[in-house]
GROMACS .gro file of C-alpha atoms in nm:
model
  409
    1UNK     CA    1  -0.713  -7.167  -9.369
    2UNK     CA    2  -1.097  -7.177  -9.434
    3UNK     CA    3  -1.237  -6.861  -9.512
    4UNK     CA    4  -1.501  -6.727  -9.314
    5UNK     CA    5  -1.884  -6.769  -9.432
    6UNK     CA    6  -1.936  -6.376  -9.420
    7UNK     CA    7  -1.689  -6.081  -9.426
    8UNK     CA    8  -1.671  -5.931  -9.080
    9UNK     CA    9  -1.766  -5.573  -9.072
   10UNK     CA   10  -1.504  -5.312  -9.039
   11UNK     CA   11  -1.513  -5.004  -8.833
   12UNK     CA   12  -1.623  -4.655  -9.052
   13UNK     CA   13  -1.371  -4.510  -9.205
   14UNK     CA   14  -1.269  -4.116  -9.204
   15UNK     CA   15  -1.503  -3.997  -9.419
   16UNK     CA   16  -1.815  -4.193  -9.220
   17UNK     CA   17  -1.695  -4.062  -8.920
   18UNK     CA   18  -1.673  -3.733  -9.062
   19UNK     CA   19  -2.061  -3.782  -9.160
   20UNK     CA   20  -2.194  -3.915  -8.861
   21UNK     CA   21  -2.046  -3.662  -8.677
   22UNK     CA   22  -2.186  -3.360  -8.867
   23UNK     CA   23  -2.515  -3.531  -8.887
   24UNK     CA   24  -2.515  -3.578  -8.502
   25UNK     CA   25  -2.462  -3.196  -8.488
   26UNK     CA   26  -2.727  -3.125  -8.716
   27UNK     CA   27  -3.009  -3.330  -8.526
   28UNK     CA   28  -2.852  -3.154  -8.198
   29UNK     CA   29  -2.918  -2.797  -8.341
   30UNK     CA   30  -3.286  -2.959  -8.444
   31UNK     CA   31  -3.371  -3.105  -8.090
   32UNK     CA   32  -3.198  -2.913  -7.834
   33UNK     CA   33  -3.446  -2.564  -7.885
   34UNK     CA   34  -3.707  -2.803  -7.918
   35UNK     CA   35  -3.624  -2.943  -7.546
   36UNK     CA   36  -3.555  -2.633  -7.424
   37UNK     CA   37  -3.930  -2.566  -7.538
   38UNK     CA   38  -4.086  -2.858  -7.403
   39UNK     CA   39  -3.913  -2.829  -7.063
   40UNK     CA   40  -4.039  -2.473  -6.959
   41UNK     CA   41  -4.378  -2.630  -7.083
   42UNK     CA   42  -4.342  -2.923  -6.825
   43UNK     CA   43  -4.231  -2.683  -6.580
   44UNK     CA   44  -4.562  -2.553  -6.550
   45UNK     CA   45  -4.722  -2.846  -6.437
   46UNK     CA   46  -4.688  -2.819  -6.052
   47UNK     CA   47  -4.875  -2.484  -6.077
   48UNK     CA   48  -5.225  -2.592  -6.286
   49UNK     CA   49  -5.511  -2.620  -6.138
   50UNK     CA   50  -5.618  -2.962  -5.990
   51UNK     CA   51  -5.886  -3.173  -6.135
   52UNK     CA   52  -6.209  -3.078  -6.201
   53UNK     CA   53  -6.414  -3.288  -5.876
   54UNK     CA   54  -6.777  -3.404  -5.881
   55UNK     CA   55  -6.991  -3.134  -5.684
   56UNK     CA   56  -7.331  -3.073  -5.539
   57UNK     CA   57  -7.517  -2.780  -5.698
   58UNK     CA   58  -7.574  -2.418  -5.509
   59UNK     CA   59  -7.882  -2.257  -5.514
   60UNK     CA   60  -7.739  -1.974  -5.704
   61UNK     CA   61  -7.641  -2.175  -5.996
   62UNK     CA   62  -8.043  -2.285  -6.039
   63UNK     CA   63  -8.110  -2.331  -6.358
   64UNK     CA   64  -7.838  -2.182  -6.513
   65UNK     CA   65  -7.721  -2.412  -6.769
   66UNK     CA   66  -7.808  -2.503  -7.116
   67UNK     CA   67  -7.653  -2.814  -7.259
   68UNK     CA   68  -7.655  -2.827  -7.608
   69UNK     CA   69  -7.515  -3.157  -7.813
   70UNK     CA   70  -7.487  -3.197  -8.173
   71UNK     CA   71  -7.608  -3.507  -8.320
   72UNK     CA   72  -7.574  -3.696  -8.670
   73UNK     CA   73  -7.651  -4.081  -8.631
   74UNK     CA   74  -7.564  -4.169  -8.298
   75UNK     CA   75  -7.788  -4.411  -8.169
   76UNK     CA   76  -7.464  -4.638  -8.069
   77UNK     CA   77  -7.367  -4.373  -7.889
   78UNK     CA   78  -7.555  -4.138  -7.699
   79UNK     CA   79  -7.728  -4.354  -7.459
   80UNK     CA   80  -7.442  -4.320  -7.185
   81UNK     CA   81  -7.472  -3.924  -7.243
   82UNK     CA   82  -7.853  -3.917  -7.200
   83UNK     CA   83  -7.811  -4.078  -6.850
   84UNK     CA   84  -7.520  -3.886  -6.765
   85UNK     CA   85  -7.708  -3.581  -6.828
   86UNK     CA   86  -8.072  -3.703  -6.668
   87UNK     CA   87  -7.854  -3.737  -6.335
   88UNK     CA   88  -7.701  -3.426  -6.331
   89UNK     CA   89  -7.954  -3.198  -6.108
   90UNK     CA   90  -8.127  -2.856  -6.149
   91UNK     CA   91  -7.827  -2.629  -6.244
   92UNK     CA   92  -7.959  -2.791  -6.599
   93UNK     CA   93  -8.251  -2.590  -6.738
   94UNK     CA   94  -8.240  -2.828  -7.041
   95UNK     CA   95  -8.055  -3.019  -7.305
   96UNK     CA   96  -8.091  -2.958  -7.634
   97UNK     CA   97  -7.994  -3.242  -7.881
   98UNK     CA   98  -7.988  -3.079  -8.219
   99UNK     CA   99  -7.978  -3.334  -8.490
  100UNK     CA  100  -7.870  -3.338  -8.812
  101UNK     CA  101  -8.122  -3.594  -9.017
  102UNK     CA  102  -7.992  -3.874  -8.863
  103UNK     CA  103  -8.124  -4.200  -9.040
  104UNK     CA  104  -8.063  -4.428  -8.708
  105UNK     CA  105  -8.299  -4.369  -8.489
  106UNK     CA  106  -8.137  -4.080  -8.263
  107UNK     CA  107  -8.414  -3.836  -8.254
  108UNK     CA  108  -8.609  -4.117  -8.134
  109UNK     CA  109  -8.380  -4.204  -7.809
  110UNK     CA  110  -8.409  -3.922  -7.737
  111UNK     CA  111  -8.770  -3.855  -7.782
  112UNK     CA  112  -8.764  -4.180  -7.510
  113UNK     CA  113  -8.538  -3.988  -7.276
  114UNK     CA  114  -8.783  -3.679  -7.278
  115UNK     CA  115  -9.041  -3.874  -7.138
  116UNK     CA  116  -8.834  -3.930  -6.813
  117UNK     CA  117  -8.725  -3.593  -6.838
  118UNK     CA  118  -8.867  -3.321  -6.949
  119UNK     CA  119  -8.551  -3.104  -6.984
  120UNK     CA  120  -8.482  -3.312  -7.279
  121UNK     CA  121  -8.533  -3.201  -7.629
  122UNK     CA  122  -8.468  -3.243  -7.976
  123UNK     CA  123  -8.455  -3.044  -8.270
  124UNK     CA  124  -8.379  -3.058  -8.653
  125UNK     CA  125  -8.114  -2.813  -8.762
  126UNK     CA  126  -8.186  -2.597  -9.056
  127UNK     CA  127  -8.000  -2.740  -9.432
  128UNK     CA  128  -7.638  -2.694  -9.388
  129UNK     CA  129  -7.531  -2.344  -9.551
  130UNK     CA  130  -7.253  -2.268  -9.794
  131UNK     CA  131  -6.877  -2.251  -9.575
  132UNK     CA  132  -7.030  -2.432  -9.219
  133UNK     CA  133  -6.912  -2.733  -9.119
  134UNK     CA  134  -7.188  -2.933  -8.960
  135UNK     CA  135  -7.086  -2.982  -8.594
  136UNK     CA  136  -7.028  -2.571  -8.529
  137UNK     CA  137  -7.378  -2.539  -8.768
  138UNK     CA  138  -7.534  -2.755  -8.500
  139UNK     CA  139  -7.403  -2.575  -8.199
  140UNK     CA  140  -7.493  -2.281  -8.346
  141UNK     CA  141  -7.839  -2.400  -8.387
  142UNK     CA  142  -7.846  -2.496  -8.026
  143UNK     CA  143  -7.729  -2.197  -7.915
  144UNK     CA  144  -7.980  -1.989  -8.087
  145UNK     CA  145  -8.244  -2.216  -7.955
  146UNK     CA  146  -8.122  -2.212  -7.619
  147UNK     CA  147  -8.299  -2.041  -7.323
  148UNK     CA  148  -8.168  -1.655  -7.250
  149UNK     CA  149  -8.230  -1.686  -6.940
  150UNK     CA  150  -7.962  -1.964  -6.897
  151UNK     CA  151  -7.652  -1.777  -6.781
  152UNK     CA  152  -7.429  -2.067  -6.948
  153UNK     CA  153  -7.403  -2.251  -7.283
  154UNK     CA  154  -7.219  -2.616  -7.231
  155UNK     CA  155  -7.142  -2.770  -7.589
  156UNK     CA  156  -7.121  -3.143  -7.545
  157UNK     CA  157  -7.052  -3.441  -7.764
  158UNK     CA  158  -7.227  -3.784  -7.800
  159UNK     CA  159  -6.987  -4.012  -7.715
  160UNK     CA  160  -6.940  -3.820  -7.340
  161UNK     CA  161  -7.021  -4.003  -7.019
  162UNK     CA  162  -7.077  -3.719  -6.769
  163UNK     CA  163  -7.075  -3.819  -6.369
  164UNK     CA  164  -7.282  -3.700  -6.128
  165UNK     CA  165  -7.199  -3.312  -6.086
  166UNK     CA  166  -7.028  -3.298  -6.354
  167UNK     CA  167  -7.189  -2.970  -6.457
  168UNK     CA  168  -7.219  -2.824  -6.092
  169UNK     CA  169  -6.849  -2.887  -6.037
  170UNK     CA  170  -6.776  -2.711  -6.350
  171UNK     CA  171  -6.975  -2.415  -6.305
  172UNK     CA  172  -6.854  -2.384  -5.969
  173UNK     CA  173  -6.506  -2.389  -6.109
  174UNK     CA  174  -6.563  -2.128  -6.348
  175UNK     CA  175  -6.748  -1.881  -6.151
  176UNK     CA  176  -6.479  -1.927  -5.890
  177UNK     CA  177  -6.207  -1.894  -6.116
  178UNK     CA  178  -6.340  -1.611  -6.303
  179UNK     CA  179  -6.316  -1.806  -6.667
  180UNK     CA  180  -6.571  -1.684  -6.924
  181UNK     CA  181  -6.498  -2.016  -7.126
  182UNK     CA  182  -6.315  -2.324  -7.002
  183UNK     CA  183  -6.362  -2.694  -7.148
  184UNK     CA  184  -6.229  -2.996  -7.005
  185UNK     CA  185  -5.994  -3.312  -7.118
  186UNK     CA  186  -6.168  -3.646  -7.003
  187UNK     CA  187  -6.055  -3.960  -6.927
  188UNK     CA  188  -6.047  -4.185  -7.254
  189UNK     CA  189  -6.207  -4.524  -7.282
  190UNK     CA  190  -5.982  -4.764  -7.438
  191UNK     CA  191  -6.062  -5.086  -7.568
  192UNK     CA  192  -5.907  -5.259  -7.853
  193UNK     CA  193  -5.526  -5.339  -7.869
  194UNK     CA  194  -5.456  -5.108  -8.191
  195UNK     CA  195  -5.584  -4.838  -7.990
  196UNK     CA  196  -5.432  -4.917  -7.664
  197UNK     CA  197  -5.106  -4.820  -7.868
  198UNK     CA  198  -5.201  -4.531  -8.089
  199UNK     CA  199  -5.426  -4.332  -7.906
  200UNK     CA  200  -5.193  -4.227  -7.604
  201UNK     CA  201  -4.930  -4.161  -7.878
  202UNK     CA  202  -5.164  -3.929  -8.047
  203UNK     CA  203  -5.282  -3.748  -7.770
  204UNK     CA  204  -4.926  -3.672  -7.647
  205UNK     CA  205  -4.891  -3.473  -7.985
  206UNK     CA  206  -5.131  -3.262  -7.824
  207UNK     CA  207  -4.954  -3.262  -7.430
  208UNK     CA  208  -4.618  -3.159  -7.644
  209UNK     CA  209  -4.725  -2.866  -7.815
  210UNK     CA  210  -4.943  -2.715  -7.559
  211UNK     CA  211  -4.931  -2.576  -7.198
  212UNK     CA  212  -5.054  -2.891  -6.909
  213UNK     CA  213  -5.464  -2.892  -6.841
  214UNK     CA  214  -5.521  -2.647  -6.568
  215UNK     CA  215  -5.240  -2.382  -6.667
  216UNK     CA  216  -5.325  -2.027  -6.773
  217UNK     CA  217  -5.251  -1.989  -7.098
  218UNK     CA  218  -5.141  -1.584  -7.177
  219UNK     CA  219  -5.118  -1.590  -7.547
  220UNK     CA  220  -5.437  -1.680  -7.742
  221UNK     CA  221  -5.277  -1.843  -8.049
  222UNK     CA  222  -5.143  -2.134  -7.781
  223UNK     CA  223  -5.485  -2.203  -7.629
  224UNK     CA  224  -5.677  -2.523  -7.609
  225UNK     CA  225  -5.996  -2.667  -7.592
  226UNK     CA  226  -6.181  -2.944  -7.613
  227UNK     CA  227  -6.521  -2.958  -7.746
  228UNK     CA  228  -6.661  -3.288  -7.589
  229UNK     CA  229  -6.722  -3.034  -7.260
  230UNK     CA  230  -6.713  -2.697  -7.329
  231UNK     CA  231  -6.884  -2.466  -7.108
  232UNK     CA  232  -6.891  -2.092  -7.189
  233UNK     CA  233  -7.095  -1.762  -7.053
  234UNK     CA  234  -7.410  -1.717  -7.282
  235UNK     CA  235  -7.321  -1.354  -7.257
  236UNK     CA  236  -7.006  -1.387  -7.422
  237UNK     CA  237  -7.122  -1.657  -7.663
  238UNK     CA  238  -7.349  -1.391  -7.790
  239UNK     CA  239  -7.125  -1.079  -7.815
  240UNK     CA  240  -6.899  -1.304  -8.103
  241UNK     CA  241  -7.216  -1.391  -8.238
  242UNK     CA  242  -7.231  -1.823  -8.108
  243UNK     CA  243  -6.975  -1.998  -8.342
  244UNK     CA  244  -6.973  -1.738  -8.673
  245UNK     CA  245  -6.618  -1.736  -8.588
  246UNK     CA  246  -6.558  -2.113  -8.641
  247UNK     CA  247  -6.815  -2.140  -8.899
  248UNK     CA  248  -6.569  -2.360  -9.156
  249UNK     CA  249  -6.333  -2.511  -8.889
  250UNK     CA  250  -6.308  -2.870  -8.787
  251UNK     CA  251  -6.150  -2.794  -8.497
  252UNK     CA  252  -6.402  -2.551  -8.408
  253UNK     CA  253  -6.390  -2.605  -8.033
  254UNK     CA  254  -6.028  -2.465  -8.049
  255UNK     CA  255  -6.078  -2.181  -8.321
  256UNK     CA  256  -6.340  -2.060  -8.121
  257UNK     CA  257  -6.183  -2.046  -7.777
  258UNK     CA  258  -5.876  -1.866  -7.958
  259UNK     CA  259  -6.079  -1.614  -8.054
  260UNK     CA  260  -6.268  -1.556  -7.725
  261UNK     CA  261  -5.936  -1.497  -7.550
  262UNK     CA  262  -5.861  -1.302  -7.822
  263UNK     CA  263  -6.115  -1.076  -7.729
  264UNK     CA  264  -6.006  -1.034  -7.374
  265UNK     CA  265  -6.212  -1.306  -7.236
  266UNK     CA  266  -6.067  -1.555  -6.965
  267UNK     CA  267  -6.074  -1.901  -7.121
  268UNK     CA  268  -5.921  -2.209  -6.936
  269UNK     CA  269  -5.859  -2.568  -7.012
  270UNK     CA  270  -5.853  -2.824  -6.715
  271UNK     CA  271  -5.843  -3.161  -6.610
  272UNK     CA  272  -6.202  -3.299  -6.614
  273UNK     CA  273  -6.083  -3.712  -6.556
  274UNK     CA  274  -6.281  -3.745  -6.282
  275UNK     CA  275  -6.590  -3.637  -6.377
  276UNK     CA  276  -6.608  -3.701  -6.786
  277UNK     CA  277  -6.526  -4.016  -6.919
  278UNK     CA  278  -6.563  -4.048  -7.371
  279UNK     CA  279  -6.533  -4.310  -7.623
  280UNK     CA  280  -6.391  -4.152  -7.917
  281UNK     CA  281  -6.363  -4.404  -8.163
  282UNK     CA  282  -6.368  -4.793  -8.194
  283UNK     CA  283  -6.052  -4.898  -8.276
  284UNK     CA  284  -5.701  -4.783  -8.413
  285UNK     CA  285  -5.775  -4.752  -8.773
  286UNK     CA  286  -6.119  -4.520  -8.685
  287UNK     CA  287  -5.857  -4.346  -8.464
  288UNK     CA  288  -5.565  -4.280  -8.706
  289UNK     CA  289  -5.894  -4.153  -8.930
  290UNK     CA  290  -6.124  -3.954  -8.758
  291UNK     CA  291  -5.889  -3.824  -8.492
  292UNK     CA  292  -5.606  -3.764  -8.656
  293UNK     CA  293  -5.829  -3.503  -8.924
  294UNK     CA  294  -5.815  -3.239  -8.688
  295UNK     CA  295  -5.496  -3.279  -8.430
  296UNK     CA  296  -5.320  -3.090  -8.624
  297UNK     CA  297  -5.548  -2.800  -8.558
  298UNK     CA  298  -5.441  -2.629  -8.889
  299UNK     CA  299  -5.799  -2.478  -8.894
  300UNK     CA  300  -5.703  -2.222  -8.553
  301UNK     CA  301  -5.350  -2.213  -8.589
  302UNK     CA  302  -5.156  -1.947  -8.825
  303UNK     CA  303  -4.950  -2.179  -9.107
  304UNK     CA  304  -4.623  -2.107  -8.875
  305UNK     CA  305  -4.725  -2.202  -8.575
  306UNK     CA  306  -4.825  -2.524  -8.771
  307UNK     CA  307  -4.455  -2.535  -8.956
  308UNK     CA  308  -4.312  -2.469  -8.554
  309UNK     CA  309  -4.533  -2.748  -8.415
  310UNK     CA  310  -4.445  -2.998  -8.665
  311UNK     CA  311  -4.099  -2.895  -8.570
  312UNK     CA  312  -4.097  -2.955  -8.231
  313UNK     CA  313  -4.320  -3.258  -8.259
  314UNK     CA  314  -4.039  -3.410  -8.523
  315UNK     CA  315  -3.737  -3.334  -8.243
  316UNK     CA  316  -3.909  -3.416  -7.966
  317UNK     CA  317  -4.149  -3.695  -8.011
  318UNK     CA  318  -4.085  -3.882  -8.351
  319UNK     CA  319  -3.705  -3.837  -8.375
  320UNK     CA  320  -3.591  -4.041  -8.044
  321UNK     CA  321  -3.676  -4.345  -8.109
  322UNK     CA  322  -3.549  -4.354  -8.438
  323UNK     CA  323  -3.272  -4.236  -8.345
  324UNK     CA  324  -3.130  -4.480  -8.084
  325UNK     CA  325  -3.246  -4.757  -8.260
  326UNK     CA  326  -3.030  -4.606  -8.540
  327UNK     CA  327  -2.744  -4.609  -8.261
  328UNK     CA  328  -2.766  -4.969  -8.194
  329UNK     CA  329  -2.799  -5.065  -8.510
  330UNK     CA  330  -2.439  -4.861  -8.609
  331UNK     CA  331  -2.283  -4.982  -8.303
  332UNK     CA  332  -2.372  -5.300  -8.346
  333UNK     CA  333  -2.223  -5.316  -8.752
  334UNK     CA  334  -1.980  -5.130  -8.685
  335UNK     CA  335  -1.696  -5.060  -8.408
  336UNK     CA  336  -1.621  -4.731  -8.372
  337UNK     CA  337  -1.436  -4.472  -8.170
  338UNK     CA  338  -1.612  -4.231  -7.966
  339UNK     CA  339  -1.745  -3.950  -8.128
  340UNK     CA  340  -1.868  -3.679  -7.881
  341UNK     CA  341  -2.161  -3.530  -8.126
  342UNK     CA  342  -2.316  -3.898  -8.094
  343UNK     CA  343  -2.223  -3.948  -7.800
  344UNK     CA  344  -2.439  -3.609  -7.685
  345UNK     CA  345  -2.739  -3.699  -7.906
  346UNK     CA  346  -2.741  -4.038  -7.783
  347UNK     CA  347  -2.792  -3.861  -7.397
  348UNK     CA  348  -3.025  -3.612  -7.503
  349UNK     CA  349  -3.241  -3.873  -7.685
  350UNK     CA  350  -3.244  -4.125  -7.386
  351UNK     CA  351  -3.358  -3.845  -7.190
  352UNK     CA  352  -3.607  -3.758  -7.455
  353UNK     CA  353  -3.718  -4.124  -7.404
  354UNK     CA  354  -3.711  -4.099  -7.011
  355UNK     CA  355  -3.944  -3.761  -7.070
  356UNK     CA  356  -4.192  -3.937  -7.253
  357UNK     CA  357  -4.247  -4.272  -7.049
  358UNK     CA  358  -4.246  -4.008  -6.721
  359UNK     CA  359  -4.536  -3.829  -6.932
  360UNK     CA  360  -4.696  -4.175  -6.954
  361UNK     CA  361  -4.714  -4.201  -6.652
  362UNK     CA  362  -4.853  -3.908  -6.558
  363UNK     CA  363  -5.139  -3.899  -6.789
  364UNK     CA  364  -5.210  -4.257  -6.711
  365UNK     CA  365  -5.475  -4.152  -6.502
  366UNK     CA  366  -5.664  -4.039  -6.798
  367UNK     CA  367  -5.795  -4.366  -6.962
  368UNK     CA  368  -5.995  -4.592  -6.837
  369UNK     CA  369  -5.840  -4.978  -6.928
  370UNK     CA  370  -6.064  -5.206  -6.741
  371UNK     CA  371  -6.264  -5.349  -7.032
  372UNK     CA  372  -5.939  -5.296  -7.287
  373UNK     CA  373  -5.817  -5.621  -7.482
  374UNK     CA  374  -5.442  -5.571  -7.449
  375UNK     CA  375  -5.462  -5.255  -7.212
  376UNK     CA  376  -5.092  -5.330  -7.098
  377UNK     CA  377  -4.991  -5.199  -7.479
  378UNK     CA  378  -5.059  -4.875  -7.380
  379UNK     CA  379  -4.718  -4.851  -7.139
  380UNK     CA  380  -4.540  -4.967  -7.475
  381UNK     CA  381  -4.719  -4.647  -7.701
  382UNK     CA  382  -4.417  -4.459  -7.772
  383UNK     CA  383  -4.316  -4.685  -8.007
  384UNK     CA  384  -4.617  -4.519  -8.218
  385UNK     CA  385  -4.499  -4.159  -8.166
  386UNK     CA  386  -4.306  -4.194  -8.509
  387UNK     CA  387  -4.655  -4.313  -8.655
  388UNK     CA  388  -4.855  -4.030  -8.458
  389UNK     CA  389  -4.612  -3.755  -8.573
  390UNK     CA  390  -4.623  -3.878  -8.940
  391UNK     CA  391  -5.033  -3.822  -8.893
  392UNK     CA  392  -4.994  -3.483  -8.795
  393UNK     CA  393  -4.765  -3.458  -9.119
  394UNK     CA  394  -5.040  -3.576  -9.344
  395UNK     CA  395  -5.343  -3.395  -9.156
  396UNK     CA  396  -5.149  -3.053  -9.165
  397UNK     CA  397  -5.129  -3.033  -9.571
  398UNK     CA  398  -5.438  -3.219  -9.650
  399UNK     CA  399  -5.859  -3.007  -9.631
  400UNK     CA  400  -6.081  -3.299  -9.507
  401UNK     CA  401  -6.290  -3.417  -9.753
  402UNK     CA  402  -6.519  -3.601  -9.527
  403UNK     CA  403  -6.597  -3.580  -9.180
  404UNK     CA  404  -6.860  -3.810  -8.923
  405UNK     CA  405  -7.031  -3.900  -9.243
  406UNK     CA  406  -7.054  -3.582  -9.425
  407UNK     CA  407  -6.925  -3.509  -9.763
  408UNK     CA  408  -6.753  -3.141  -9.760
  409UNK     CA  409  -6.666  -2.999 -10.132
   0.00000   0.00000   0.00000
């Protein structure tokens, strides 16, 4: 009889089945803690606090804010804020652009936006000292230069897009709320295909480890922030003397808010979608970059939290797909009896799987994919979690070097 062109594969033998097995325990007594974490996370959702919604201003909140944005050569950039900000109405006392020598014309936008309104101004920051990074140097600046008679500071980035009352809504928010500090997430501007599939993956690093937007966090070390709107009493701001604290972070929006609620101070992070829009970066290489420098948040975070987050982020996030495509590919070689450790980590890790497209889902809302080349790539994104987990790898054990085109020793 002819023999066949290729020897047909056999089913594992004892001692295979013997390692499979124990290895499916192993990644069981990895992931199922980790779950167990992540649900009573999720569980939280239905109680946070809804999003943040575009409001007209009161007369009690009359000039009570100071915006303050830092600045290093963003004339591609800023244009969309310096609208934004010109149409938000007279809780704004002024906005301060402190700028850090820019060599592309941003002083000079800005300059142009003054002359429409006056609340506009622009500063050069003093030479960056020893152990600041520049974007808390430049806040700190601001802050300093900032009106006292402004009963709020709100830090915001270039690259923001803020609605029409954006800051009245937030204000509002806070005074209701009773927060002394409370930033916002915004809704994410997507428009390249790279992007369209890392991004989302990235940013659910970030939904995994941490409480929903718009839940009360009790424990300071687990707070979060985000620095692209963050809006906090200038009473407070001034009893931890502006952003001493964060001097040498590059998270600093985060290592700062931990150590206001550290204090005893009421600090909240909420859904701002509606009413804050940002383009971060252009494209999925600037992404994997610049982003990925500071998710891990290594800079406000004790070294084990950071060993437990990479942890969790490894069961949860970066391990499931690996993992049943591991599955098919051993089913598929080789016939096998049924082995009830697989058998359990292949249900936990299609529910894994299930979690994370349902988290899709939910945070769709959060990115804006009308102009986006590709934009359907971002329902396919969790086949980058392995690649965003590996980032937060590689960010967590490396000091930036580098950072929005400064050179840091």
């Amino acid at each position: 009889m002819p023999h066949a062109p290729y020897p047909m594969p056999h089913a594992l033998g004892d001692d295979a089945l013997i390692l499979v097995s124990n290895l499916s325990l192993l990644l069981l007594l990895l992931q199922i803690p980790a779950t167990a974490i992540l649900l009573s996370r999720l569980f939280k959702g239905p109680t946070r606090h809804p999003p943040i919604q575009p409001q007209q201003p009161t007369p009690d909140i009359l000039g009570s804010v100071s915006v303050v944005v830092p600045t290093l050569n963003e004339a591609l950039r800023i244009s969309p804020l310096l609208t934004g900000l010109s149409k938000q109405s007279y809780e704004v006392r002024e906005a301060i652009v402190v700028d850090s020598r820019s060599q592309d014309g941003t002083p000079e936008l800005v300059k142009a936006a003054q002359q429409q309104d006056p609340r506009f101004r622009v500063f050069t920051d003093d030479p960056l000292p020893l152990g600041w990074v520049g974007r808390p140097w430049a806040l700190h600046n601001g802050f300093l230069q900032s009106s006292p008679e402004s009963e709020w500071f709100l830090g915001m980035d270039a690259d923001t897009v803020p609605h029409p009352g954006l800051v009245a809504g937030l204000v509002q928010t806070a005074k209701a709320q009773g927060y002394d500090l409370v930033s916002l997430s915004p809704q994410f501007i997507l428009k390249y295909p790279g992007e369209c599939l890392l991004q989302p993956a990235l940013l659910m690093t970030l939904l995994y480890r941490f409480d929903p937007a718009g839940v009360n966090t009790e424990q300071p070390e687990r707070v979060m922030a985000n620095g692209q709107c963050f809006l906090c009493r200038r009473s407070v701001l001034a009893a931890v003397d502006g952003y001493t604290s964060a001097s040498g972070s590059f998270c600093d929006d985060v290592t700062l808010a931990r150590y206001i609620a550290a204090q005893g101070f009421k600090v909240g992070f909420l859904d701002g979608a509606k009413v804050l829009k940002v383009r971060m970066y252009e494209g999925a290489i600037e992404t994997w970059k610049e982003w990925g420098r500071s998710l891990d948040l290594k800079d406000a975070s004790p070294r084990a939290q950071i060993w437990g987050d990479l942890w969790l982020l490894s069961a949860v996030q970066g391990l499931p797909l690996i993992i049943l495509l591991s599955y098919g590919l051993l089913a598929l070689l080789f016939p096998q009896p049924s082995l009830l450790p697989l058998n359990l980590l292949l249900g936990l890790n299609i529910f894994l799987l299930v979690i994370r497209f349902a988290m899709l889902l939910a945070i769709a809302p959060s990115y804006d994919r009308t102009t986006a080349k590709a934009g359907w790539l971002f329902w396919l994104s969790p086949l980058a979690d392995p690649l965003a987990v590996l980032r937060i790898f590689l960010s967590a054990f490396r000091t930036p070097k580098e950072w929005r085109g400064r050179k840091y020793s």
